[in-house]
XYZ file of C-alpha atoms in Angstrom:
473
model
C 5.840 22.220 -22.831
C 6.005 24.869 -25.332
C 2.568 24.534 -25.830
C 1.904 25.227 -22.396
C 2.932 28.597 -23.418
C -0.494 29.725 -24.565
C -1.877 29.748 -21.406
C 0.809 32.083 -19.783
C -2.042 34.797 -19.986
C -3.328 33.075 -16.802
C 0.034 33.511 -14.610
C -1.890 36.985 -13.270
C -2.757 36.372 -9.380
C -6.343 35.695 -9.500
C -6.157 33.151 -12.552
C -3.112 31.439 -10.835
C -4.866 28.077 -9.601
C -6.572 27.861 -13.197
C -3.374 27.926 -14.578
C -2.119 25.185 -12.772
C -5.453 23.143 -12.896
C -5.477 23.367 -16.771
C -1.840 22.528 -17.407
C -2.203 19.252 -14.662
C -5.406 18.376 -16.967
C -3.295 18.632 -19.699
C -0.557 17.155 -18.827
C -2.184 14.274 -17.777
C -4.764 13.639 -20.323
C -1.495 13.891 -22.891
C -0.169 11.396 -20.494
C -3.143 9.006 -20.854
C -3.237 8.997 -24.439
C 0.188 8.287 -24.919
C 0.166 5.497 -22.215
C -3.523 3.892 -24.500
C -1.292 4.519 -27.586
C 1.336 2.123 -25.496
C -0.927 -0.441 -24.358
C -2.127 -0.565 -28.102
C 1.096 -1.486 -29.450
C 0.853 -4.298 -26.844
C -1.366 -6.150 -27.549
C -4.240 -4.669 -25.255
C -1.885 -5.846 -22.200
C -2.436 -3.441 -19.302
C 0.536 -3.483 -16.611
C -0.353 -3.334 -13.133
C 2.052 -2.449 -9.932
C 0.965 -3.673 -6.516
C 2.642 -2.061 -3.244
C 2.492 -4.202 -0.071
C 1.935 -2.963 3.236
C 4.276 -2.040 5.973
C 3.702 1.026 7.271
C 5.980 3.972 6.656
C 8.394 1.028 6.263
C 6.877 0.102 3.219
C 5.944 3.664 1.741
C 9.742 4.753 1.894
C 10.783 1.004 0.537
C 8.177 1.483 -2.421
C 9.694 5.054 -3.719
C 12.248 2.624 -4.556
C 10.662 0.725 -6.825
C 8.773 3.821 -8.066
C 12.202 5.587 -8.774
C 13.440 2.905 -10.707
C 10.690 2.335 -12.959
C 11.185 6.274 -13.615
C 14.488 5.286 -14.715
C 13.410 2.619 -16.598
C 10.639 4.536 -18.342
C 8.026 1.675 -17.138
C 6.273 3.798 -14.470
C 4.676 6.381 -17.393
C 3.242 2.884 -18.813
C 1.707 1.467 -15.715
C -2.140 1.666 -15.981
C -3.079 0.499 -12.533
C -1.468 1.118 -9.405
C -3.154 -0.918 -6.671
C -2.014 -0.849 -2.525
C -2.969 -1.086 0.602
C -1.852 -0.375 4.039
C 1.606 1.613 4.144
C 1.925 1.239 0.181
C -1.202 3.228 -0.260
C 0.566 5.996 1.356
C 3.240 6.026 -1.490
C 0.274 5.056 -4.209
C -1.712 8.618 -2.989
C 1.209 10.810 -2.864
C 2.070 9.892 -6.805
C -1.270 10.147 -7.378
C -1.557 13.240 -6.096
C 1.967 14.304 -7.493
C 3.483 12.218 -10.184
C 3.807 14.589 -12.392
C 6.612 16.038 -10.693
C 8.309 13.006 -9.862
C 11.321 14.960 -7.856
C 8.830 16.615 -5.891
C 6.562 13.246 -5.055
C 10.236 11.977 -3.591
C 10.299 15.153 -1.672
C 7.270 15.418 -0.538
C 6.938 11.582 0.220
C 10.525 11.828 1.837
C 9.316 14.460 4.148
C 5.895 13.027 5.000
C 7.773 10.103 6.338
C 9.716 11.751 8.571
C 7.099 12.904 10.494
C 5.279 10.959 13.071
C 2.092 10.025 12.865
C 1.864 8.121 16.578
C 3.673 11.193 18.036
C 0.971 13.968 16.724
C -1.494 11.134 17.950
C -0.238 10.860 21.311
C -0.082 14.907 21.835
C -3.456 15.509 20.109
C -5.974 17.250 22.157
C -7.975 14.448 22.709
C -5.627 11.761 23.274
C -3.971 13.974 26.380
C -7.759 14.795 27.918
C -8.634 11.355 27.530
C -5.723 10.401 29.343
C -5.962 13.305 31.702
C -9.311 11.779 32.753
C -7.724 8.004 32.682
C -4.937 9.302 35.198
C -6.974 11.189 37.271
C -9.397 8.123 38.139
C -6.661 6.272 38.556
C -5.470 8.603 41.085
C -8.800 8.798 42.794
C -8.670 4.608 42.763
C -4.876 5.119 44.465
C -5.925 7.677 47.213
C -9.647 5.946 48.062
C -7.277 2.971 49.222
C -5.562 4.521 51.915
C -9.237 5.959 53.811
C -11.904 3.908 55.056
C -14.148 4.916 51.631
C -11.544 2.079 49.835
C -14.749 0.253 48.224
C -15.130 3.462 45.679
C -11.822 2.282 44.147
C -13.272 -0.884 42.970
C -16.753 1.165 41.774
C -13.997 3.516 40.011
C -12.595 0.955 38.544
C -15.385 -0.855 37.133
C -16.273 2.206 35.537
C -13.072 2.899 33.582
C -13.194 -0.686 32.325
C -16.993 -0.388 31.436
C -16.477 3.170 29.689
C -13.325 2.202 27.708
C -14.956 -0.917 26.198
C -18.483 0.712 26.043
C -16.978 4.182 24.381
C -13.583 3.236 23.619
C -13.806 4.364 19.619
C -16.379 7.231 20.799
C -13.404 8.671 23.301
C -10.372 7.750 21.373
C -10.844 8.033 17.316
C -8.029 7.194 16.766
C -8.288 6.819 13.090
C -10.043 9.994 12.820
C -6.614 11.740 14.083
C -4.774 9.916 11.568
C -6.584 11.034 9.035
C -5.990 14.321 9.928
C -2.171 13.866 10.404
C -2.086 12.020 6.927
C -3.852 15.252 5.418
C -1.640 17.386 7.169
C 1.849 15.677 6.360
C 0.786 14.505 2.641
C -2.265 15.268 1.438
C -3.047 18.928 1.901
C -7.051 18.550 1.776
C -7.278 16.639 -1.595
C -10.106 14.054 -2.873
C -9.879 11.272 -5.420
C -10.826 13.273 -7.898
C -7.619 15.323 -7.691
C -5.787 12.111 -8.534
C -3.794 12.696 -12.240
C -4.305 10.489 -15.250
C -0.676 9.021 -14.972
C -2.250 5.670 -13.469
C -5.475 4.599 -12.096
C -4.522 4.399 -8.207
C -6.733 1.621 -6.439
C -6.663 1.732 -2.806
C -7.530 -1.114 -0.835
C -9.059 -1.631 2.510
C -10.844 -4.852 4.281
C -14.233 -4.532 4.946
C -15.629 -6.111 8.272
C -19.725 -6.279 7.305
C -18.582 -8.347 4.086
C -15.345 -9.376 4.395
C -14.028 -8.394 1.010
C -11.590 -5.486 -0.178
C -13.308 -2.285 -0.251
C -11.250 0.139 -3.219
C -10.991 3.676 -3.347
C -10.446 5.319 -6.908
C -10.874 8.014 -9.055
C -13.200 6.394 -11.366
C -15.376 4.393 -8.723
C -14.910 3.574 -4.968
C -16.919 0.046 -4.337
C -17.050 -3.319 -2.784
C -17.988 -6.129 -5.363
C -20.946 -7.501 -2.736
C -23.014 -4.586 -3.093
C -23.040 -4.657 -6.508
C -25.586 -7.863 -5.635
C -26.905 -6.408 -2.036
C -28.191 -9.378 0.431
C -31.702 -7.496 0.604
C -31.641 -8.208 -3.130
C -32.692 -5.167 -3.901
C -30.350 -2.009 -6.331
C -26.606 -2.213 -6.695
C -25.002 0.093 -4.075
C -22.822 2.649 -5.011
C -21.084 5.399 -3.540
C -20.170 9.300 -4.610
C -16.064 9.068 -5.357
C -15.208 12.285 -6.700
C -15.030 14.132 -3.645
C -13.974 11.779 -1.359
C -10.596 12.712 0.819
C -7.822 10.970 0.118
C -6.444 11.202 3.401
C -9.867 9.202 4.975
C -9.445 6.672 1.713
C -5.511 5.504 3.050
C -6.560 6.407 6.585
C -8.805 3.278 6.169
C -6.458 1.255 4.184
C -3.895 1.392 6.878
C -6.439 1.021 10.067
C -4.323 -1.810 11.611
C -6.737 -3.609 13.882
C -6.566 -3.268 17.794
C -4.282 -0.148 17.217
C -7.143 1.981 15.219
C -10.342 2.188 14.828
C -12.813 1.011 11.867
C -13.976 3.783 9.402
C -17.182 4.078 8.136
C -18.555 5.840 5.049
C -20.469 9.128 5.629
C -23.887 9.015 4.319
C -23.017 12.102 1.798
C -20.603 9.784 0.096
C -23.811 7.174 -0.992
C -25.209 7.841 -4.628
C -28.611 7.297 -2.833
C -28.816 8.187 0.918
C -31.483 5.577 1.772
C -28.533 3.116 1.401
C -27.180 4.530 4.328
C -29.366 2.290 5.877
C -29.088 -0.736 4.030
C -25.418 -1.671 4.537
C -22.726 -0.671 7.021
C -19.343 -1.252 5.844
C -16.719 -1.034 8.352
C -13.114 -0.370 6.873
C -9.793 -1.440 8.217
C -6.020 -2.437 6.911
C -6.323 -3.604 3.521
C -3.624 -6.074 4.081
C -5.774 -8.186 6.302
C -7.548 -9.129 3.009
C -4.134 -8.988 0.761
C -0.906 -7.657 2.042
C 0.440 -7.426 -1.543
C -2.176 -5.294 -3.168
C -2.114 -8.069 -5.834
C -5.891 -9.085 -5.690
C -7.814 -7.019 -7.400
C -4.898 -6.617 -10.471
C -4.616 -10.309 -10.969
C -8.583 -11.220 -10.116
C -10.085 -12.459 -13.669
C -12.765 -10.216 -14.207
C -12.215 -7.425 -12.255
C -12.284 -3.812 -13.538
C -8.917 -3.609 -12.197
C -7.180 -7.014 -13.749
C -4.319 -6.196 -15.416
C -1.864 -8.538 -17.531
C 1.551 -7.724 -16.517
C 1.994 -7.304 -12.871
C 4.801 -6.158 -11.045
C 4.587 -6.524 -7.107
C 6.773 -4.573 -4.580
C 6.845 -6.302 -1.353
C 7.883 -4.491 2.051
C 7.722 -7.321 4.517
C 10.515 -8.694 6.048
C 11.265 -12.564 6.347
C 9.230 -13.526 10.198
C 11.427 -13.948 12.708
C 11.432 -16.558 15.347
C 9.599 -15.638 18.770
C 9.363 -18.128 21.226
C 8.703 -16.203 24.779
C 5.138 -15.065 25.514
C 4.083 -14.089 28.136
C 0.881 -12.809 28.167
C -2.408 -12.804 25.881
C -1.730 -9.714 23.662
C 1.493 -10.941 23.164
C 0.077 -14.699 21.571
C -2.497 -12.630 19.793
C -0.071 -10.774 18.039
C 1.951 -13.201 17.003
C -1.164 -15.057 16.028
C -1.896 -12.516 13.838
C 1.474 -12.292 12.339
C 1.041 -15.815 11.421
C -2.140 -15.210 9.792
C -1.272 -12.580 7.649
C 2.246 -14.791 6.584
C -0.085 -17.626 5.819
C -2.068 -15.428 3.547
C 1.243 -13.827 1.672
C 3.109 -17.066 1.191
C -0.665 -18.337 -0.083
C -0.930 -15.283 -2.552
C 2.575 -16.049 -3.639
C 1.769 -19.278 -4.808
C -1.118 -18.626 -6.599
C -0.320 -15.657 -8.656
C 4.119 -16.188 -9.328
C 4.289 -19.922 -8.796
C 1.354 -21.547 -9.961
C 1.000 -18.445 -12.987
C 2.568 -20.481 -15.604
C -0.238 -23.128 -15.337
C -3.223 -20.795 -14.853
C -2.966 -16.906 -16.323
C -0.212 -16.910 -18.377
C 0.799 -13.650 -17.359
C 4.138 -11.994 -16.338
C 4.635 -11.736 -12.940
C 7.924 -9.353 -11.014
C 7.573 -10.199 -7.504
C 10.255 -9.015 -5.152
C 10.168 -8.436 -1.470
C 12.487 -6.699 1.247
C 13.353 -10.185 2.816
C 14.887 -11.691 -0.537
C 18.398 -11.448 -1.031
C 19.392 -10.039 -4.961
C 21.961 -12.959 -5.171
C 19.654 -15.050 -4.896
C 17.030 -13.898 -7.782
C 18.635 -16.043 -10.665
C 19.251 -18.760 -8.941
C 15.536 -18.395 -7.804
C 14.998 -18.057 -11.639
C 16.905 -21.080 -12.719
C 15.203 -22.986 -10.082
C 11.829 -21.791 -11.501
C 12.702 -22.463 -14.792
C 13.652 -26.395 -14.092
C 10.129 -26.193 -12.265
C 8.233 -25.230 -15.191
C 7.385 -22.129 -13.768
C 8.073 -19.466 -16.397
C 6.142 -18.425 -18.966
C 7.248 -19.427 -22.787
C 7.198 -15.408 -23.818
C 9.479 -14.722 -20.839
C 11.587 -17.495 -21.701
C 11.728 -16.332 -25.800
C 12.771 -13.045 -24.442
C 15.798 -14.207 -22.570
C 17.027 -16.123 -25.811
C 17.042 -19.903 -23.907
C 16.105 -22.713 -26.515
C 14.205 -26.123 -25.211
C 17.271 -27.401 -25.847
C 19.358 -25.688 -23.433
C 16.529 -26.300 -20.879
C 16.088 -30.141 -22.023
C 19.656 -30.664 -21.686
C 19.967 -28.739 -18.209
C 22.430 -26.625 -19.311
C 22.197 -24.022 -16.389
C 25.459 -22.310 -15.962
C 25.348 -21.615 -19.455
C 22.038 -19.958 -19.196
C 22.973 -18.441 -15.810
C 26.039 -16.684 -17.979
C 23.414 -15.812 -20.176
C 20.929 -14.503 -18.265
C 23.482 -12.372 -15.943
C 24.484 -10.922 -19.309
C 20.602 -9.989 -20.250
C 20.180 -8.247 -17.518
C 23.540 -6.406 -16.633
C 23.775 -8.291 -13.314
C 26.882 -7.329 -12.063
C 26.454 -3.600 -12.210
C 23.259 -3.840 -10.341
C 24.915 -5.885 -7.803
C 27.292 -3.255 -7.605
C 25.015 -1.031 -6.887
C 22.837 -3.042 -4.085
C 23.019 -2.440 -0.326
C 26.018 -3.217 1.774
C 24.829 -6.111 4.613
C 25.240 -2.836 7.328
C 22.193 -1.249 4.899
C 20.750 -4.136 4.888
C 20.526 -4.854 8.194
C 19.173 -1.381 8.760
C 16.195 -1.949 6.446
C 15.189 -5.131 7.587
C 15.414 -4.099 11.256
C 12.621 -1.229 10.792
C 9.230 -2.408 12.026
C 5.738 -2.151 10.513
C 4.851 1.393 12.219
C 4.078 5.254 11.322
C 6.849 6.030 13.722
C 9.696 8.891 11.994
C 11.768 7.240 9.693
C 15.676 8.233 9.698
C 17.558 9.519 6.553
C 19.603 6.713 6.720
C 16.612 4.053 7.193
C 14.725 5.391 4.054
C 18.024 5.068 2.304
C 18.520 1.580 3.199
C 15.233 0.466 2.196
C 15.343 2.509 -1.200
C 18.367 1.412 -2.169
C 17.084 -2.216 -1.902
C 14.045 -1.638 -3.717
C 15.868 0.162 -6.204
C 18.073 -2.679 -7.032
C 16.233 -5.837 -6.970
C 13.339 -3.945 -8.832
C 15.969 -3.938 -11.882
C 17.072 -7.372 -11.401
C 13.163 -8.748 -10.781
C 11.833 -6.777 -13.862
C 14.163 -7.578 -16.334
C 14.152 -11.694 -14.989
C 10.693 -12.018 -15.274
C 9.128 -9.364 -17.306
C 11.596 -8.763 -20.388
C 8.599 -7.699 -22.892
C 8.213 -4.210 -21.410
C 11.935 -3.028 -21.373
C 12.428 -0.350 -23.817
């Protein structure tokens, strides 16, 4: 940008950091001004993007969504990005590096090709605890073949008691996870380092209140703390210097696998409030696996008028063999999560035309592109498409009343460039690869990343052109 040349005097070694700070603030502020102007042109309508959970699979999948939004010149118009779990990795990396999209893309891909799980297992803390556990087990086995076999029972009880009583102290998995996020993605950045392109809202589930706890550059809070149960003053937090890695670790803190995350005393506006509440944060997907709640909730400061939802969730597979309690608990949890997801989709998408009247483009890894237009037609038949979208597609009431569905289908295909989108869509093999990736923080391979990006890249364009045509230039 030519106007930045005036700052070239800052490029000497001692002032180089100042240059980049000024440049980022300048570009960020300019982006904010341009976005505000466009917001005004949209009659004040705010655009929100939600990114679902799903571990590294979600992080890579949402990259494809952002690539397509960037190509369509929509990303620069996004006011709020609300994310949970794996989607928070993508939103946070974008929030820190979105001013340079190619760099953001490379940084995210490099990160998801680094294994958090491997990093935890080979960390000194984990290895030390594992060493002592195996040592105890070895002693137990050794005593079984002596006259002091009864000691084996004492050792067993000691191990079980110690792991139950001090599990989170001995194995602070979330703290190790936070350190690895910092190493792979965030490099010591804090919430105040997020740029002004879009407001990043990272969501975690607060076990204490049963609600979402949200981190952003503007604030970090649980809405219930505005009206504390002790009837005292509202409880607020110092968000500016809160580590991005800790916020994302909270958002991705999968129950059973990771330890709940607490808010340190120094981050309370009034440190005396530390004794009034005790937020314990786990995966945001437990409460809202699409990240859509905050941007659709009426009265929320994050509420938006036009919604784009990228869902990296897969089709729930059949499972009929359960050999132990752990498998049963995992499957039960999956059913709960799937039920929440379906309920949110019904409420925020299919019932939208009768309530909020918002334009909502929802798409998922589990969806086939070829079914999107038939799905739109089905929604049109059921009265689930809002009038502004129908009008944007030049579909007349006569066509609907006369059930001219074939004619409408052809009109939609021409309007959105359907054949071109389908030509770029992933092959059956690529789709199989993308859908076979489990929810985890294990290293993703290049072909897996490519397959995930390809699906989201194509379906993003298709669904936005179908359901949010008013935001396309």
